[in-house]
Short mmCIF file of C-alpha atoms and ligand atoms in Angstrom, two decimals:
data_model
loop_
_atom_site.label_atom_id
_atom_site.label_comp_id
_atom_site.label_asym_id
_atom_site.label_seq_id
_atom_site.Cartn_x
_atom_site.Cartn_y
_atom_site.Cartn_z
CA UNK A 86 -108.41 1.58 68.73
CA UNK A 87 -106.53 4.62 67.55
CA UNK A 88 -103.58 6.09 65.73
CA UNK A 89 -101.98 9.36 64.69
CA UNK A 90 -103.35 9.96 61.19
CA UNK A 91 -101.76 13.33 60.38
CA UNK A 92 -98.91 15.47 61.63
CA UNK A 93 -97.45 18.94 61.08
CA UNK A 94 -95.09 21.43 62.71
CA UNK A 95 -94.21 25.10 62.50
CA UNK A 96 -91.41 27.35 63.74
CA UNK A 97 -91.32 31.17 63.61
CA UNK A 98 -89.13 32.76 60.93
CA UNK A 99 -86.61 34.61 63.08
CA UNK A 100 -83.44 32.56 63.68
CA UNK A 101 -81.36 33.65 66.68
CA UNK A 102 -77.84 32.24 67.08
CA UNK A 103 -75.73 32.12 70.25
CA UNK A 104 -73.82 35.30 69.35
CA UNK A 105 -77.04 37.29 69.91
CA UNK A 106 -76.70 36.60 73.65
CA UNK A 107 -73.07 37.80 73.75
CA UNK A 108 -74.50 41.31 73.29
CA UNK A 109 -77.00 41.17 76.16
CA UNK A 110 -75.49 38.91 78.87
CA UNK A 111 -72.07 37.65 79.96
CA UNK A 112 -71.83 34.48 77.85
CA UNK A 113 -70.35 33.14 74.64
CA UNK A 114 -71.10 30.70 71.84
CA UNK A 115 -68.53 28.18 73.12
CA UNK A 116 -70.13 28.00 76.63
CA UNK A 117 -73.65 27.62 75.26
CA UNK A 118 -72.63 25.01 72.68
CA UNK A 119 -70.56 22.90 75.07
CA UNK A 120 -73.10 23.00 77.96
CA UNK A 121 -76.31 22.61 75.95
CA UNK A 122 -75.59 21.66 72.32
CA UNK A 123 -77.81 24.58 71.22
CA UNK A 124 -76.62 26.56 68.16
CA UNK A 125 -79.81 28.41 67.15
CA UNK A 126 -83.41 28.86 68.23
CA UNK A 127 -86.48 30.67 66.81
CA UNK A 128 -88.04 33.80 68.32
CA UNK A 129 -91.70 34.58 67.66
CA UNK A 130 -92.50 38.12 66.50
CA UNK A 131 -94.18 40.77 68.63
CA UNK A 132 -97.88 40.01 68.37
CA UNK A 133 -97.25 36.35 67.40
CA UNK A 134 -98.53 34.07 70.15
CA UNK A 135 -98.87 30.37 70.93
CA UNK A 136 -102.27 30.02 69.25
CA UNK A 137 -100.81 31.58 66.06
CA UNK A 138 -98.00 29.00 65.95
CA UNK A 139 -100.57 26.26 66.70
CA UNK A 140 -102.74 27.31 63.77
CA UNK A 141 -99.72 27.28 61.41
CA UNK A 142 -98.77 23.77 62.64
CA UNK A 143 -102.32 22.55 61.99
CA UNK A 144 -102.31 24.18 58.52
CA UNK A 145 -99.10 22.26 57.78
CA UNK A 146 -100.72 19.08 59.14
CA UNK A 147 -103.57 19.57 56.65
CA UNK A 148 -101.17 20.32 53.78
CA UNK A 149 -99.05 17.22 54.61
CA UNK A 150 -101.99 14.84 54.85
CA UNK A 151 -104.87 16.29 52.87
CA UNK A 152 -106.97 15.87 56.03
CA UNK A 153 -109.72 18.26 56.98
CA UNK A 154 -109.93 19.36 60.62
CA UNK A 155 -113.22 21.27 60.45
CA UNK A 156 -115.01 18.37 62.15
CA UNK A 157 -112.63 17.60 65.02
CA UNK A 158 -114.46 16.86 68.27
CA UNK A 159 -111.78 18.00 70.66
CA UNK A 160 -108.71 20.25 70.64
CA UNK A 161 -105.97 19.92 73.24
CA UNK A 162 -103.19 22.51 73.31
CA UNK A 163 -100.26 21.48 75.48
CA UNK A 164 -98.40 24.61 76.52
CA UNK A 165 -96.74 26.53 79.31
CA UNK A 166 -97.02 29.79 77.40
CA UNK A 167 -100.67 30.27 76.34
CA UNK A 168 -101.66 33.62 74.78
CA UNK A 169 -103.33 34.34 78.14
CA UNK A 170 -104.66 32.20 81.03
CA UNK A 171 -108.26 32.60 79.83
CA UNK A 172 -109.59 31.90 77.23
CA UNK A 173 -107.37 28.88 76.79
CA UNK A 174 -105.14 28.43 73.74
CA UNK A 175 -107.28 25.57 72.40
CA UNK A 176 -110.31 27.90 72.21
CA UNK A 177 -108.25 30.44 70.24
CA UNK A 178 -107.25 27.68 67.81
CA UNK A 179 -110.90 26.58 67.49
CA UNK A 180 -111.90 30.15 66.64
CA UNK A 181 -109.04 30.92 64.27
CA UNK A 182 -109.47 27.68 62.29
CA UNK A 183 -113.25 28.10 62.17
CA UNK A 184 -113.80 24.64 63.71
CA UNK A 185 -117.52 24.53 64.47
CA UNK A 186 -118.05 22.29 67.43
CA UNK A 187 -115.03 21.16 69.42
CA UNK A 188 -114.36 20.79 73.12
CA UNK A 189 -111.25 22.76 74.02
CA UNK A 190 -108.76 22.28 76.80
CA UNK A 191 -105.14 23.16 77.53
CA UNK A 192 -102.73 20.76 79.19
CA UNK A 193 -100.33 22.56 81.44
CA UNK A 194 -97.57 20.02 81.95
CA UNK A 195 -94.53 21.89 80.66
CA UNK A 196 -92.15 19.76 78.60
CA UNK A 197 -94.15 16.58 79.25
CA UNK A 198 -97.27 18.22 77.78
CA UNK A 199 -97.36 16.76 74.27
CA UNK A 200 -97.10 13.15 75.48
CA UNK A 201 -99.80 13.78 78.12
CA UNK A 202 -101.90 15.18 75.24
CA UNK A 203 -101.46 11.98 73.24
CA UNK A 204 -102.42 9.91 76.30
CA UNK A 205 -105.60 11.96 76.70
CA UNK A 206 -106.47 11.74 72.99
CA UNK A 207 -105.96 7.97 73.04
CA UNK A 208 -108.29 7.71 76.05
CA UNK A 209 -110.96 9.82 74.35
CA UNK A 210 -110.85 7.94 71.05
CA UNK A 211 -110.53 4.40 72.42
CA UNK A 212 -113.37 4.95 74.88
CA UNK A 213 -115.57 6.29 72.08
CA UNK A 214 -116.07 9.63 73.87
CA UNK A 215 -114.66 11.56 70.86
CA UNK A 216 -113.62 10.49 67.37
CA UNK A 217 -111.26 13.12 66.07
CA UNK A 218 -108.85 14.76 68.51
CA UNK A 219 -106.27 17.39 67.65
CA UNK A 220 -103.24 17.39 69.96
CA UNK A 221 -101.01 20.43 69.69
CA UNK A 222 -97.75 21.10 71.54
CA UNK A 223 -96.95 24.80 71.13
CA UNK A 224 -94.87 27.41 72.90
CA UNK A 225 -93.78 31.01 72.73
CA UNK A 226 -91.31 30.55 75.60
CA UNK A 227 -89.22 33.55 74.58
CA UNK A 228 -92.14 35.73 75.74
CA UNK A 229 -91.87 34.30 79.27
CA UNK A 230 -88.07 34.09 79.45
CA UNK A 231 -86.05 36.38 81.71
CA UNK A 232 -83.56 37.71 79.14
CA UNK A 233 -81.29 38.91 81.95
CA UNK A 234 -80.95 35.44 83.51
CA UNK A 235 -77.97 33.92 81.71
CA UNK A 236 -78.59 30.46 83.15
CA UNK A 237 -81.94 30.16 81.39
CA UNK A 238 -82.39 32.69 78.55
CA UNK A 239 -79.94 30.86 76.30
CA UNK A 240 -82.00 27.67 76.48
CA UNK A 241 -85.48 28.45 75.21
CA UNK A 242 -87.09 28.78 71.79
CA UNK A 243 -90.51 28.95 70.13
CA UNK A 244 -92.32 26.38 67.95
CA UNK A 245 -95.32 24.13 67.51
CA UNK A 246 -96.35 20.63 66.46
CA UNK A 247 -99.78 19.11 65.83
CA UNK A 248 -101.05 15.52 65.60
CA UNK A 249 -104.50 14.24 64.70
CA UNK A 250 -105.64 11.13 66.61
CA UNK A 251 -108.45 9.08 65.07
CA UNK A 252 -109.98 5.60 65.34
CA UNK A 253 -108.29 2.76 63.46
CA UNK A 254 -108.80 -0.97 63.01
CA UNK A 255 -105.40 -1.58 64.59
CA UNK A 256 -104.09 -0.19 67.86
CA UNK A 257 -101.04 2.01 67.18
CA UNK A 258 -100.45 3.08 70.80
CA UNK A 259 -98.69 0.28 72.65
CA UNK A 260 -98.01 1.59 76.18
CA UNK A 261 -98.04 4.73 78.31
CA UNK A 262 -96.52 5.79 81.61
CA UNK A 263 -96.24 8.95 83.68
CA UNK A 264 -95.16 10.15 87.11
CA UNK A 265 -94.37 13.24 89.14
CA UNK A 266 -91.95 14.54 91.78
CA UNK A 267 -93.91 17.50 93.17
CA UNK A 268 -91.33 17.69 95.94
CA UNK A 269 -89.00 19.26 93.33
CA UNK A 270 -91.63 21.74 92.08
CA UNK A 271 -89.55 24.69 93.23
CA UNK A 272 -86.67 23.71 90.89
CA UNK A 273 -88.49 24.76 87.70
CA UNK A 274 -91.37 27.21 87.85
CA UNK A 275 -93.20 30.24 86.50
CA UNK A 276 -95.10 32.15 89.14
CA UNK A 277 -97.36 35.17 88.69
CA UNK A 278 -98.15 35.78 92.37
CA UNK A 279 -97.19 33.09 94.83
CA UNK A 280 -93.75 33.46 96.36
CA UNK A 281 -93.05 29.96 97.67
CA UNK A 282 -93.32 26.33 96.57
CA UNK A 283 -92.73 23.46 99.04
CA UNK A 284 -91.86 26.15 101.61
CA UNK A 285 -88.96 27.32 99.42
CA UNK A 286 -88.94 31.01 98.46
CA UNK A 287 -89.45 31.62 94.71
CA UNK A 288 -89.49 34.68 92.48
CA UNK A 289 -93.05 35.51 91.25
CA UNK A 290 -91.76 37.44 88.23
CA UNK A 291 -93.99 35.74 85.60
CA UNK A 292 -90.86 34.29 83.94
CA UNK A 293 -89.40 30.78 83.82
CA UNK A 294 -86.96 30.23 86.70
CA UNK A 295 -84.96 27.05 87.17
CA UNK A 296 -82.30 25.33 89.17
CA UNK A 297 -80.59 23.91 86.10
CA UNK A 298 -78.33 21.51 87.97
CA UNK A 299 -81.18 19.96 89.94
CA UNK A 300 -83.36 19.51 86.83
CA UNK A 301 -80.40 18.01 84.99
CA UNK A 302 -79.70 15.56 87.81
CA UNK A 303 -83.37 14.54 88.12
CA UNK A 304 -83.72 13.95 84.36
CA UNK A 305 -80.51 11.95 84.00
CA UNK A 306 -81.14 10.01 87.23
CA UNK A 307 -84.76 9.04 86.48
CA UNK A 308 -85.65 9.09 82.80
CA UNK A 309 -83.55 6.06 81.70
CA UNK A 310 -85.39 3.80 84.17
CA UNK A 311 -88.76 5.18 83.06
CA UNK A 312 -87.80 4.35 79.45
CA UNK A 313 -86.91 0.77 80.45
CA UNK A 314 -90.16 0.40 82.44
CA UNK A 315 -92.21 1.66 79.49
CA UNK A 316 -90.59 -0.75 77.01
CA UNK A 317 -91.24 -3.60 79.44
CA UNK A 318 -94.88 -2.54 79.76
CA UNK A 319 -95.24 -2.88 75.99
CA UNK A 320 -93.49 -6.27 76.07
CA UNK A 321 -90.56 -4.86 74.06
CA UNK A 322 -86.80 -4.61 74.47
CA UNK A 323 -84.98 -1.40 73.56
CA UNK A 324 -83.75 -3.19 70.41
CA UNK A 325 -87.39 -3.38 69.28
CA UNK A 326 -87.71 0.41 69.48
CA UNK A 327 -86.63 2.09 66.23
CA UNK A 328 -86.27 5.56 67.77
CA UNK A 329 -86.38 6.97 71.29
CA UNK A 330 -87.53 10.60 71.19
CA UNK A 331 -86.92 12.30 74.55
CA UNK A 332 -87.82 15.89 75.29
CA UNK A 333 -85.09 18.04 73.72
CA UNK A 334 -84.02 20.00 76.81
CA UNK A 335 -80.28 19.84 76.44
CA UNK A 336 -78.01 17.68 74.27
CA UNK A 337 -76.00 16.65 77.34
CA UNK A 338 -79.13 15.27 79.00
CA UNK A 339 -79.92 13.30 75.83
CA UNK A 340 -76.34 11.96 75.64
CA UNK A 341 -76.46 10.90 79.29
CA UNK A 342 -79.79 9.09 78.73
CA UNK A 343 -78.35 7.33 75.64
CA UNK A 344 -75.27 6.25 77.60
CA UNK A 345 -77.28 4.90 80.52
CA UNK A 346 -79.55 2.95 78.15
CA UNK A 347 -76.63 1.86 75.96
CA UNK A 348 -78.78 3.07 73.04
CA UNK A 349 -77.20 4.63 69.91
CA UNK A 350 -77.39 8.44 69.62
CA UNK A 351 -78.21 8.16 65.90
CA UNK A 352 -81.55 6.58 66.90
CA UNK A 353 -82.41 9.48 69.24
CA UNK A 354 -83.88 12.32 67.18
CA UNK A 355 -83.43 15.76 68.75
CA UNK A 356 -84.55 19.31 68.03
CA UNK A 357 -82.50 21.15 70.64
CA UNK A 358 -79.41 21.99 68.53
CA UNK A 359 -81.50 23.84 65.91
CA UNK A 360 -84.51 25.06 67.89
CA UNK A 361 -83.38 25.20 71.54
CA UNK A 362 -85.65 23.88 74.30
CA UNK A 363 -89.18 24.36 72.94
CA UNK A 364 -90.88 22.51 75.82
CA UNK A 365 -94.07 20.81 74.61
CA UNK A 366 -93.12 21.41 70.95
CA UNK A 367 -89.70 19.75 71.21
CA UNK A 368 -90.78 16.13 70.59
CA UNK A 369 -92.90 16.96 67.50
CA UNK A 370 -90.08 19.14 66.13
CA UNK A 371 -87.57 16.30 66.66
CA UNK A 372 -89.85 13.82 64.89
CA UNK A 373 -90.41 16.22 61.96
CA UNK A 374 -86.68 16.79 61.60
CA UNK A 375 -85.96 13.05 61.66
CA UNK A 376 -88.64 12.48 59.02
CA UNK A 377 -87.13 15.20 56.82
CA UNK A 378 -83.71 13.55 57.18
CA UNK A 379 -85.17 10.22 56.03
CA UNK A 380 -84.83 8.60 59.46
CA UNK A 381 -88.31 8.12 60.98
CA UNK A 382 -90.64 6.35 58.55
CA UNK A 383 -94.26 5.21 58.61
CA UNK A 384 -94.61 2.04 60.70
CA UNK A 385 -91.53 2.68 62.87
CA UNK A 386 -91.87 1.99 66.59
CA UNK A 387 -91.23 5.18 68.57
CA UNK A 388 -90.80 5.67 72.29
CA UNK A 389 -91.57 9.26 73.28
CA UNK A 390 -90.73 10.61 76.72
CA UNK A 391 -91.39 14.18 77.83
CA UNK A 392 -90.15 15.57 81.14
CA UNK A 393 -89.94 18.92 82.88
CA UNK A 394 -91.63 21.38 85.26
CA UNK A 395 -93.61 19.59 87.98
CA UNK A 396 -91.24 17.89 87.97
CA UNK A 397 -93.25 15.48 85.85
CA UNK A 398 -92.76 13.05 82.97
CA UNK A 399 -94.98 11.22 80.47
CA UNK A 400 -94.07 8.44 78.04
CA UNK A 401 -95.68 6.66 75.11
CA UNK A 402 -94.76 3.85 72.72
CA UNK A 403 -96.51 3.96 69.37
CA UNK A 404 -96.36 2.86 65.76
CA UNK A 405 -95.71 5.97 63.66
N1 COA B 571 -72.78 31.69 79.99
C1 COA B 571 -71.63 31.58 80.68
N2 COA B 571 -71.55 31.11 81.93
C2 COA B 571 -72.69 30.72 82.50
C3 COA B 571 -73.94 30.81 81.85
C4 COA B 571 -73.95 31.32 80.54
N3 COA B 571 -75.08 31.45 79.81
N4 COA B 571 -74.90 30.35 82.68
C5 COA B 571 -74.28 29.98 83.81
N5 COA B 571 -72.95 30.20 83.71
C6 COA B 571 -71.92 29.94 84.70
C7 COA B 571 -72.46 29.80 86.10
O1 COA B 571 -72.64 31.07 86.68
C8 COA B 571 -71.38 29.00 86.78
O2 COA B 571 -70.33 29.87 87.08
P1 COA B 571 -69.51 29.69 88.48
O3 COA B 571 -68.91 28.33 88.39
O4 COA B 571 -68.54 30.82 88.42
O5 COA B 571 -70.55 29.80 89.54
C9 COA B 571 -70.88 28.07 85.64
O6 COA B 571 -71.32 28.67 84.42
C10 COA B 571 -71.44 26.66 85.74
O7 COA B 571 -72.83 26.74 86.03
P2 COA B 571 -73.71 25.46 86.16
O8 COA B 571 -75.11 25.87 86.51
O9 COA B 571 -73.02 24.46 87.02
O10 COA B 571 -73.66 24.92 84.67
P3 COA B 571 -74.18 23.59 84.11
O11 COA B 571 -73.09 22.82 83.51
O12 COA B 571 -75.10 22.88 85.08
O13 COA B 571 -75.10 24.08 82.90
C11 COA B 571 -77.38 24.43 82.37
C12 COA B 571 -76.19 24.92 83.15
C13 COA B 571 -78.58 25.32 82.68
C14 COA B 571 -77.05 24.49 80.90
C15 COA B 571 -77.68 22.96 82.78
O14 COA B 571 -77.71 22.85 84.18
C16 COA B 571 -78.95 22.45 82.22
O15 COA B 571 -79.12 22.40 81.02
N6 COA B 571 -79.87 22.01 83.07
C17 COA B 571 -81.14 21.51 82.65
C18 COA B 571 -81.99 22.67 82.35
C19 COA B 571 -83.19 22.28 81.58
O16 COA B 571 -83.11 21.49 80.68
N7 COA B 571 -84.32 22.88 81.93
C20 COA B 571 -85.53 22.63 81.32
C21 COA B 571 -85.95 21.26 81.67
S1 COA B 571 -87.27 20.73 80.82
#
């Protein structure tokens, strides 16, 4: 059986507010705030990459918990913006932290990444394959954002979160689910070479491109039912869940999910207003913020649900 035994996050220093974009594209603070809820986000520095943010998140994990990570067996970095395709980000983290002997793999599942990472870590630990697994959700999305595309550049930000999963006498993970609509793959993509998905022409410009309306509709139309299914799988009602932590893509998506579920917004931690959409880092950043604000506490039951490019989603219910 397993649990998360330590946790830490990190965001780059540079704070960028909505007015920054008024100088480079045709937009304004009012439009961005009313359509997305975003007020600020963080930009990584030149030369600061996903593995650097990951390392800082793990250093904070160690400082928060007093845990040592030098003996972890496996490192998973969940990211859409690795330093480079090869070597993977997990191997860079292994090297930079001087971890001697760890398997290293990246999960490439966009905004669902961190929850997929927890699912994988749980499988490794509960099966006895590995004992100590580091799951990191980290992104430098601003390095792969088209700053001339006003429908997307206002959304994204950089950040990282790290969780250590270890064996325990009690099971802290209560249920998982996941699913994918590859038929909508062309609605949110980053392509280096290929110029079509599902027979639909796409722009291989090595930047994130999206059909915002389609992604919005898919998330709002599907995620509430996936949340209900997951709670049922764990034998719980939504009243038994202390906090639902969805991917922080857009405050309007979160509000629509809350309304559909008839679940109070003050029990849905978010990171999007302060940090923008940080993809696989958004759920850890939302949890950290809720902990800082005295909301999420040890022993609370959390339902996490990540969703995004694929289009794919992954959920988990766990005792924090
Ligand atoms: N500033 C001002 N106007 C903008 C703008 C910006 N930054 N971006 C787009 N617009 C304009 C559009 O051109 C359009 O103008 P038109 O009516 O003259 O054609 C108008 O605003 C409305 O565009 P629309 O795309 O319908 O807006 P929207 O309400 O759907 O909001 C998003 C756009 C991107 C904020 C929204 O669709 C969204 O958040 N989608 C989900 C995206 C997401 O979360 N992606 C990651 C998933 S993990």
